[in-house]
Short mmCIF file of C-alpha atoms in Angstrom, two decimals:
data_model
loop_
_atom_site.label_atom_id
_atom_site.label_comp_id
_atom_site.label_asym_id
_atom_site.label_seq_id
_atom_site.Cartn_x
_atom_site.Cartn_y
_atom_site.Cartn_z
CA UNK A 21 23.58 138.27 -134.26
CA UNK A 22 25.31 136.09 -131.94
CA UNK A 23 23.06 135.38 -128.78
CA UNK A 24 24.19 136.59 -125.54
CA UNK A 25 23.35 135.28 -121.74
CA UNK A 26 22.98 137.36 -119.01
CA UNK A 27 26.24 135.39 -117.38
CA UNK A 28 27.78 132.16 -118.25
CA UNK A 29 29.23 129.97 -115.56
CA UNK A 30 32.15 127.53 -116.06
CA UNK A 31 32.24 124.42 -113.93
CA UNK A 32 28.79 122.50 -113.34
CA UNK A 33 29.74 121.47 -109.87
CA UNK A 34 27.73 121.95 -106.78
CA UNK A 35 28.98 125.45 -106.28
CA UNK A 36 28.25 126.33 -109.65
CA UNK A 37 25.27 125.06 -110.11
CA UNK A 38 23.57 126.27 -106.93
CA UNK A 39 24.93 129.64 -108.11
CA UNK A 40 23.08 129.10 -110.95
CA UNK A 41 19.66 128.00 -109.65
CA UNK A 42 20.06 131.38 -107.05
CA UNK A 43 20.42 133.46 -110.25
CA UNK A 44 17.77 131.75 -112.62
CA UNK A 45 14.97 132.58 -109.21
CA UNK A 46 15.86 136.27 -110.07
CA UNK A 47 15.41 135.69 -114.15
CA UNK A 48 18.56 135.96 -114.78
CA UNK A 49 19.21 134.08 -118.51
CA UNK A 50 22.40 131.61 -117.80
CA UNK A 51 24.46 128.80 -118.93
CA UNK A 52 26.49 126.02 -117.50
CA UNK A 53 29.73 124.72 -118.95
CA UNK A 54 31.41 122.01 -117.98
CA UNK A 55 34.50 120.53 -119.48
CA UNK A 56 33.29 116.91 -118.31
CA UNK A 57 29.88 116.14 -117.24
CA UNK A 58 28.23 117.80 -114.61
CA UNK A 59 29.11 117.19 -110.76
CA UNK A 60 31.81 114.73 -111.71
CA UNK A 61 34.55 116.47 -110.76
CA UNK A 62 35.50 116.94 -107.07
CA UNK A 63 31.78 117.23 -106.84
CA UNK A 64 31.32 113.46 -107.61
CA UNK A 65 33.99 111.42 -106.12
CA UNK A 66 34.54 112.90 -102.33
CA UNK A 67 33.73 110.26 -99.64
CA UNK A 68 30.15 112.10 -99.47
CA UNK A 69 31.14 113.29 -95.62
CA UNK A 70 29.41 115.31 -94.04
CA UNK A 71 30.50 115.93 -90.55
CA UNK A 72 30.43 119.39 -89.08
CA UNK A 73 33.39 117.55 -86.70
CA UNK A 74 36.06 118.13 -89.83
CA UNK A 75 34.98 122.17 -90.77
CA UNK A 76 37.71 125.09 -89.89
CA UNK A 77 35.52 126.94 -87.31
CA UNK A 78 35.74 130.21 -89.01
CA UNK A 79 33.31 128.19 -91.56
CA UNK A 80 31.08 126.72 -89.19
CA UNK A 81 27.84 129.14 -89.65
CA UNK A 82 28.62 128.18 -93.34
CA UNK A 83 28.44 124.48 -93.04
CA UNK A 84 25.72 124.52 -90.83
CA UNK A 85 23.69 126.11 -93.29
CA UNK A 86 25.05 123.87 -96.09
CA UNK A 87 24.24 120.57 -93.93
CA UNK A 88 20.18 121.89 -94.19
CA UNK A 89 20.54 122.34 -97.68
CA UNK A 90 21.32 118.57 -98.16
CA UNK A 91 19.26 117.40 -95.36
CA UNK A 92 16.48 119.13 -97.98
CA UNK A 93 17.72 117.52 -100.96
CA UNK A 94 16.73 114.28 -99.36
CA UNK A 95 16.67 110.72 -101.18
CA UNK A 96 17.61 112.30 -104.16
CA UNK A 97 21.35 112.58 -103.16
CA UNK A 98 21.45 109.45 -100.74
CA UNK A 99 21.57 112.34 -98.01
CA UNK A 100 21.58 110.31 -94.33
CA UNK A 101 21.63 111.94 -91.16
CA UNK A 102 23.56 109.25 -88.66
CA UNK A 103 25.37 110.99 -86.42
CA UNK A 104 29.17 110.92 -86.03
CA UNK A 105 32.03 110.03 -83.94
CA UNK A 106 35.97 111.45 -83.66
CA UNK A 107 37.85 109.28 -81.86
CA UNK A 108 41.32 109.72 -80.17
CA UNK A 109 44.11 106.76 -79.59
CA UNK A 110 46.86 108.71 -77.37
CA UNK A 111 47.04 111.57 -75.02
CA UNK A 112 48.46 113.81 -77.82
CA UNK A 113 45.39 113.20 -80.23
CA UNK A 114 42.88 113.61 -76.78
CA UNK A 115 44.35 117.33 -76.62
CA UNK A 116 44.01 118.02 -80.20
CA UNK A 117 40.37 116.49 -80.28
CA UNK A 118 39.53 118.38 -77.24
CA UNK A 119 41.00 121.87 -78.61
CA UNK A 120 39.74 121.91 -82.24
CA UNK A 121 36.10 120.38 -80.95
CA UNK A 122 35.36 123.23 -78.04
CA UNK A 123 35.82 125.84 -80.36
CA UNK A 124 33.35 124.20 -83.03
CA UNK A 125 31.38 123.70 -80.30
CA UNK A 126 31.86 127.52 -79.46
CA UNK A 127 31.02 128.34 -82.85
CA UNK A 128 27.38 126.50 -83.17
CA UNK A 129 28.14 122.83 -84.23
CA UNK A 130 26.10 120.38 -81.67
CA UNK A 131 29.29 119.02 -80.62
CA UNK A 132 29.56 116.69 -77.43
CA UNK A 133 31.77 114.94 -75.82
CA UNK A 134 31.31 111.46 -75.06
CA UNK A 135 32.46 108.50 -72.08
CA UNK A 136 33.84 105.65 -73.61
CA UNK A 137 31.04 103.27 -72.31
CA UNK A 138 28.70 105.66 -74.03
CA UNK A 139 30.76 105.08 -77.24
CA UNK A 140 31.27 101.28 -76.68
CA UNK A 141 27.30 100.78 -75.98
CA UNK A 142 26.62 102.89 -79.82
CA UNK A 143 29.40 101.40 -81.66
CA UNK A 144 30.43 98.11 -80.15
CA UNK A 145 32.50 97.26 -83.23
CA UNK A 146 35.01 100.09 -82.71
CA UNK A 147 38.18 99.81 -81.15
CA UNK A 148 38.32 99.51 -77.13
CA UNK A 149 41.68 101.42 -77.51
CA UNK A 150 39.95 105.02 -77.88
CA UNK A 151 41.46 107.58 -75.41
CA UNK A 152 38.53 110.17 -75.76
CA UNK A 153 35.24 110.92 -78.21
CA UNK A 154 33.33 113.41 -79.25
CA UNK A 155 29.64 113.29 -81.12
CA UNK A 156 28.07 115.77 -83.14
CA UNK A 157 24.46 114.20 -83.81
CA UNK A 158 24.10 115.92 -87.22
CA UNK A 159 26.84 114.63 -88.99
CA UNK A 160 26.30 111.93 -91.60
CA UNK A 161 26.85 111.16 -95.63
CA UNK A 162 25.33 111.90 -99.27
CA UNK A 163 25.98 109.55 -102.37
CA UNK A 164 28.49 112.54 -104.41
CA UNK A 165 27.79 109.49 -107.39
CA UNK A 166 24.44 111.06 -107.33
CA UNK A 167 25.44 114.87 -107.86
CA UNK A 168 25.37 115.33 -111.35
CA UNK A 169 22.05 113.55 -111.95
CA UNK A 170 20.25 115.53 -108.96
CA UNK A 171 21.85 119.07 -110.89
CA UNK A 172 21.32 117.71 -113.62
CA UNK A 173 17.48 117.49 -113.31
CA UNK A 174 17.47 120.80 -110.85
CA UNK A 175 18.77 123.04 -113.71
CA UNK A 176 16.70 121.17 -116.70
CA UNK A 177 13.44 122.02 -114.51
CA UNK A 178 14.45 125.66 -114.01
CA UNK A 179 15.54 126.22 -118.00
CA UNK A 180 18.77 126.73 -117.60
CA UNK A 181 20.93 125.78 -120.49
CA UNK A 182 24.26 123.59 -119.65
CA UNK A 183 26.38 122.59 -121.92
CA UNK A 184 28.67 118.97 -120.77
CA UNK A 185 31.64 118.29 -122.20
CA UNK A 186 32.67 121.58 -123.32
CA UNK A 187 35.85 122.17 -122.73
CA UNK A 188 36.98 126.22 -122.40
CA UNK A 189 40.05 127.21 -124.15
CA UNK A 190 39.81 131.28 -124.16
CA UNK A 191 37.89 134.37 -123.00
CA UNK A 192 38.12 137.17 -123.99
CA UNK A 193 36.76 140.52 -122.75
CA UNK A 194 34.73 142.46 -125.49
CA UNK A 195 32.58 145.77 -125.03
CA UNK A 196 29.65 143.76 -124.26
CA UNK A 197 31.14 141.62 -121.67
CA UNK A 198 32.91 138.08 -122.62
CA UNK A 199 33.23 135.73 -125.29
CA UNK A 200 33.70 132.33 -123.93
CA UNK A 201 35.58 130.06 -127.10
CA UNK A 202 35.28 126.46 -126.66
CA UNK A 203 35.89 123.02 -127.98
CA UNK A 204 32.25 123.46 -129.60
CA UNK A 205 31.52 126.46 -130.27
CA UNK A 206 31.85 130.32 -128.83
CA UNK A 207 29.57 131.62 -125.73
CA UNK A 208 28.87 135.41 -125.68
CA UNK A 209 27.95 136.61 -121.67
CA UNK A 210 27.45 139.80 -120.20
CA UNK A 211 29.27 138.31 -117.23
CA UNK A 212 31.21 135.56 -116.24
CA UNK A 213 31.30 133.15 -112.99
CA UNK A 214 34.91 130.82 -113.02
CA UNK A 215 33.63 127.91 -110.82
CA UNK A 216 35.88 125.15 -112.44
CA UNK A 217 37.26 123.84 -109.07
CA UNK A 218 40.90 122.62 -109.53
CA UNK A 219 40.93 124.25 -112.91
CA UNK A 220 40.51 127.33 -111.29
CA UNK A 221 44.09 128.69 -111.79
CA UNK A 222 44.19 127.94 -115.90
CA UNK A 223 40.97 129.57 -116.17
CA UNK A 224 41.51 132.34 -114.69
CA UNK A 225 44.97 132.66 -116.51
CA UNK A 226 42.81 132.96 -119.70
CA UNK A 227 41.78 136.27 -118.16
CA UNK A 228 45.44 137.26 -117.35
CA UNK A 229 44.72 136.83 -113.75
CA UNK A 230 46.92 134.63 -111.21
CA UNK A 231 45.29 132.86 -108.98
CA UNK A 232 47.37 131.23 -105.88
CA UNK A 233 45.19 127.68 -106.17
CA UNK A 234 46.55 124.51 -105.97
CA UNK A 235 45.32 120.73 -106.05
CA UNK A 236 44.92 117.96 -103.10
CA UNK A 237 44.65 114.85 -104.86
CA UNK A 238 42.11 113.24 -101.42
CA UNK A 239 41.86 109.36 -102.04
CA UNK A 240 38.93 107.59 -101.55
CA UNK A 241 38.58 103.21 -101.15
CA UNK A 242 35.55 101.32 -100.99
CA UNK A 243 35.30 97.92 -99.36
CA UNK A 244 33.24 94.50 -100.26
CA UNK A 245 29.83 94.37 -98.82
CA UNK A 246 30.10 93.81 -95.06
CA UNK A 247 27.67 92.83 -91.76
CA UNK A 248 26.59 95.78 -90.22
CA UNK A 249 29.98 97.41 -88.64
CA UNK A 250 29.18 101.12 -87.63
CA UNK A 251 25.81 103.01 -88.11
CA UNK A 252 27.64 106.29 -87.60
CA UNK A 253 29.95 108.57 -89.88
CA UNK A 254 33.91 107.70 -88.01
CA UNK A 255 36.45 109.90 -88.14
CA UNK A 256 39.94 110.80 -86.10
CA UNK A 257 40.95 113.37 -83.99
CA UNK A 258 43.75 114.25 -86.57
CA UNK A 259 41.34 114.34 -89.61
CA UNK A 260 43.29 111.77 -91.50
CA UNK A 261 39.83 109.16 -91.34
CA UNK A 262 36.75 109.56 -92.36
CA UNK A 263 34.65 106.36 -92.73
CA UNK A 264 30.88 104.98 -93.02
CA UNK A 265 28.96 101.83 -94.22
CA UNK A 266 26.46 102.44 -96.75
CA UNK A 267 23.11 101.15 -96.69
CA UNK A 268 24.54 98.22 -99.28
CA UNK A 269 27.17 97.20 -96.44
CA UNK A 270 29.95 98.54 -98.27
CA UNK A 271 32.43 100.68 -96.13
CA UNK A 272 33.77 104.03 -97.49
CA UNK A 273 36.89 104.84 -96.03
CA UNK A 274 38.53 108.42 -96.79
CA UNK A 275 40.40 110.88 -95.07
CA UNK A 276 42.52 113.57 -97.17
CA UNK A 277 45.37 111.04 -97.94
CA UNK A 278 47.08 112.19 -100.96
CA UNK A 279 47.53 110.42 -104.80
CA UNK A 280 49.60 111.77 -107.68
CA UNK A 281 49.00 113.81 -110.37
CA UNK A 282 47.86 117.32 -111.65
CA UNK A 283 43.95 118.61 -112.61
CA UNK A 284 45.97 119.41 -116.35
CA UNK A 285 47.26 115.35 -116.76
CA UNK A 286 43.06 113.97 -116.05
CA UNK A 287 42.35 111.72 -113.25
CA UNK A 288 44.96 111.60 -110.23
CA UNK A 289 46.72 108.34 -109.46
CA UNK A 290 46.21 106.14 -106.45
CA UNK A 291 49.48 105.17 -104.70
CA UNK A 292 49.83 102.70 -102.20
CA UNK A 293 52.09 104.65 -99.77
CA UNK A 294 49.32 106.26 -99.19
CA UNK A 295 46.44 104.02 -99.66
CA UNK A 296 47.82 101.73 -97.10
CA UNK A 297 47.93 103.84 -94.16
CA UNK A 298 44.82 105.15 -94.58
CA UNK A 299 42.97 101.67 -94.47
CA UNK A 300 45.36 100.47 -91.70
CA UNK A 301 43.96 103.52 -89.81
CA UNK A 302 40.61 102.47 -90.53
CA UNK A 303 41.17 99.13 -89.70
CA UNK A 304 42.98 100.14 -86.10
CA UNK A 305 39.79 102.02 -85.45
CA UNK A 306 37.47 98.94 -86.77
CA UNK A 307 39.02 95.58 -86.10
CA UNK A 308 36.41 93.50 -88.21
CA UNK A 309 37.76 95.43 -91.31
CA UNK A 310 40.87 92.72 -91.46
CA UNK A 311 37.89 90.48 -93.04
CA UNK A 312 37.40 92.85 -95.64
CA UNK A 313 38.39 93.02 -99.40
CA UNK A 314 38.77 96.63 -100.92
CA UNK A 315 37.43 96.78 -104.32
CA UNK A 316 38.40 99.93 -105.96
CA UNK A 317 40.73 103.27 -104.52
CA UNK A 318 40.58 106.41 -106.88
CA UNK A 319 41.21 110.12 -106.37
CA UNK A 320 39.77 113.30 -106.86
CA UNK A 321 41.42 116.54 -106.92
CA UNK A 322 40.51 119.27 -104.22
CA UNK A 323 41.29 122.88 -104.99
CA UNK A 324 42.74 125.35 -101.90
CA UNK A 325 44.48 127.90 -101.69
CA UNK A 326 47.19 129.03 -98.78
CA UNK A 327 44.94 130.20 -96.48
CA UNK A 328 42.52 127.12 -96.92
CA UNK A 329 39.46 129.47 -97.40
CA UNK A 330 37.22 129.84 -99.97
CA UNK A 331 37.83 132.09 -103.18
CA UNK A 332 34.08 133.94 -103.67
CA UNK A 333 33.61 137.25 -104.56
CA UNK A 334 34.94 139.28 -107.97
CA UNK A 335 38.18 138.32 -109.89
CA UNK A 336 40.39 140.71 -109.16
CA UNK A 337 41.19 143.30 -111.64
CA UNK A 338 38.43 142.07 -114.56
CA UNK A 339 34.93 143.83 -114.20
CA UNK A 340 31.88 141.98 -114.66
CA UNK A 341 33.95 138.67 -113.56
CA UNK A 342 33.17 136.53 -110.62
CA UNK A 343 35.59 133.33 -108.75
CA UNK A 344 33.68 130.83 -106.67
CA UNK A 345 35.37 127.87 -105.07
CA UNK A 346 38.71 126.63 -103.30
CA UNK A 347 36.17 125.06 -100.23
CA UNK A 348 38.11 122.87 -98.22
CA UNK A 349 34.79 120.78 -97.14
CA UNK A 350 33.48 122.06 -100.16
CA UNK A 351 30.96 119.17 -100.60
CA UNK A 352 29.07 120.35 -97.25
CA UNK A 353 29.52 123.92 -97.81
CA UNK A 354 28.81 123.76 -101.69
CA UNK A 355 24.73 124.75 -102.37
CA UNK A 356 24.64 127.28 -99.27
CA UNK A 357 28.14 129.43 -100.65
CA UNK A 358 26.78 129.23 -103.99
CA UNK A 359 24.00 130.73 -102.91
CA UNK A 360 25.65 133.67 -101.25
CA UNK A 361 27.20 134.26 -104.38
CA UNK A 362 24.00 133.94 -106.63
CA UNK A 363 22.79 136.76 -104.12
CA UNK A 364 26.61 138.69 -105.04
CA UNK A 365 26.47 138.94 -108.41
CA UNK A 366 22.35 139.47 -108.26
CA UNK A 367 23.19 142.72 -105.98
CA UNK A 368 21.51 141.27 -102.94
CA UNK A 369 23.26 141.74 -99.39
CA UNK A 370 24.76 137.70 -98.64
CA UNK A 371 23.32 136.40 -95.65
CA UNK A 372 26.78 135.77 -94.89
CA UNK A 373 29.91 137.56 -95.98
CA UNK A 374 32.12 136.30 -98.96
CA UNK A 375 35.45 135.83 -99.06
CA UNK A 376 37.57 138.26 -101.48
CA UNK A 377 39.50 136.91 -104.06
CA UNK A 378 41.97 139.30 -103.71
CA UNK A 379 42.69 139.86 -100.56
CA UNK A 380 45.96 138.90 -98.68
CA UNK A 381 46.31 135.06 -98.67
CA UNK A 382 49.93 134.79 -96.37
CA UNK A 383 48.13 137.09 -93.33
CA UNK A 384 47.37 135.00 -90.35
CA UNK A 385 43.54 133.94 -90.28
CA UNK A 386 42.00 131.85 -87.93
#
């Protein structure tokens, strides 16, 4: 007789993986597919930001959670608390930056507005061309090069079987619950958790359900080693820079710019129309990064969907079936949603509320 697990999960990101830990506290018997290895998907080649500056405030009491959840991971994920700044060159960004950060502010981030002497005397480096600043002392970075290893080691010490580079090609519902087929060998689960990030929407067809996700493909370049620069996580009023030297002096410089490709075709493509722009922005901000060589660009593919909130609650239409993911943030917001849904599918009343599946994606949200 074919042996069954309680629920299997596919994608061994962050989200699916804390899902998985929540679940394995309650005794819940699980496994983890991945079609790669685990956390090396948008999981483990994001910039590592986290700023509560750059959340939609609707997920603010979201993120804030997530941010203790890495601040308690600690060493083992590079996790550094530095403090950030959001600058803003013209009048235009100024009104933006003051806007989107009062009502952050409004909604529980320790956000703060800052003179420009106070900025200048922190981060003498920066540009002297900064119209207005704000400061959230919270903010700071992880190494996402470190995910997989750190969930790796989490789920071996709570026996939880995962399974890397097994790559799902059908499901199918049976009167037990699912049979998960793939490239080595069948899976048989009561239930069935689709966390598989910008694979989402294939997945999910397997089940005949269509899911409205699509793929940012969010560049990331990393710079020689460098003097000390900045001590604090930099970003831009418009969101379009996020930057921070590592402990090693090399400066990470992201900020949502966009490659080419599709999740289906592998790894996304670097361009330069984009690349370039998003280091001269860095460099406008930070002068002393003219002296700088950049030694590698690549991308990694963010799922969303059109409202830009997360997908986290039961596939619509397919009993005993569960969606997690679609984060925009999703590194900071990761471990704490996939705890709420651990909680979900364990019964258990989410500390905070999920966000359907199915519910209307074109209806204004704020």
């Amino acid at each position: 007789m074919t042996d069954r697990f309680d629920i299997a999960i596919i994608g061994g990101g962050i989200m699916g993986c804390s899902a998985a830990l929540r679940m394995a506290e309650a005794g819940m018997r699980l496994i983890v597919l991945d079609q790669g290895d685990l956390g090396q998907g948008a999981s483990g080649v994001n910039a590592g930001t986290l700023s509560l500056q750059i959340k939609r405030v609707k997920l603010m009491p979201y993120a804030l959670r997530g941010h203790h959840e890495w601040e308690a991971m600690g060493d083992a994920v590079g996790f550094r608390k530095t403090g950030g700044y959001t600058l803003a060159f013209n009048a235009r960004e100024e009104a933006l930056l003051h806007e989107r950060q009062t009502l952050k502010a409004e909604a529980g981030a320790p956000i703060s507005f800052v003179s420009n002497n106070a900025l200048r005397s922190a981060e003498p480096n920066l540009t002297h061309q900064v119209k207005a600043a704000s400061y959230c002392p919270e903010d700071g970075y992880a190494n996402s090069s470190l995910t997989g290893q750190y969930y790796r080691g989490r789920l071996r010490d709570a026996g939880i079987e995962y399974r890397e580079k097994f790559v799902v090609t059908a499901i199918a519902r049976d009167s037990l619950g699912f049979s998960v087929t793939t490239s080595q060998g069948t899976i048989e689960a009561t239930r069935i958790l689709l966390a598989a990030g910008a694979w989402l929407k294939p997945v999910a067809a397997m089940l005949d359900v269509d899911l409205p996700v699509q793929a940012r493909i969010n560049t990331v370049s990393v710079t020689e080693r460098m003097p000390p620069l900045t001590s604090h996580v930099i970003g831009h009023a418009t969101g379009l820079l996020t930057m921070k030297q590592k402990a090693n002096g090399t400066v990470l410089v992201g900020g949502g710019w966009q490659g080419r490709g599709t999740p289906q075709e592998g790894r996304g493509e670097v361009t330069a129309e984009t690349v370039i722009p998003n280091l001269a922005l860095a460099q406008f901000a930070l002068p002393d990064l003219a002296n700088a060589r950049v030694l590698r660009s690549w991308t990694g593919f963010e799922a969303n969907v059109p409202d830009f909130y997360p997908l986290a609650g039961p596939l619509p239409g397919v009993e005993g079936a569960f969606v997690l993911g679609c984060v925009r943030g999703g590194y900071t917001i990761g471990p704490y949603i996939g705890k709420l849904m651990g909680d979900a599918i364990l019964g258990r009343e989410p500390e905070l509320p999920l966000f359907d599946p199915g519910r209307d994606f074109n209806k204004e949200t704020i």
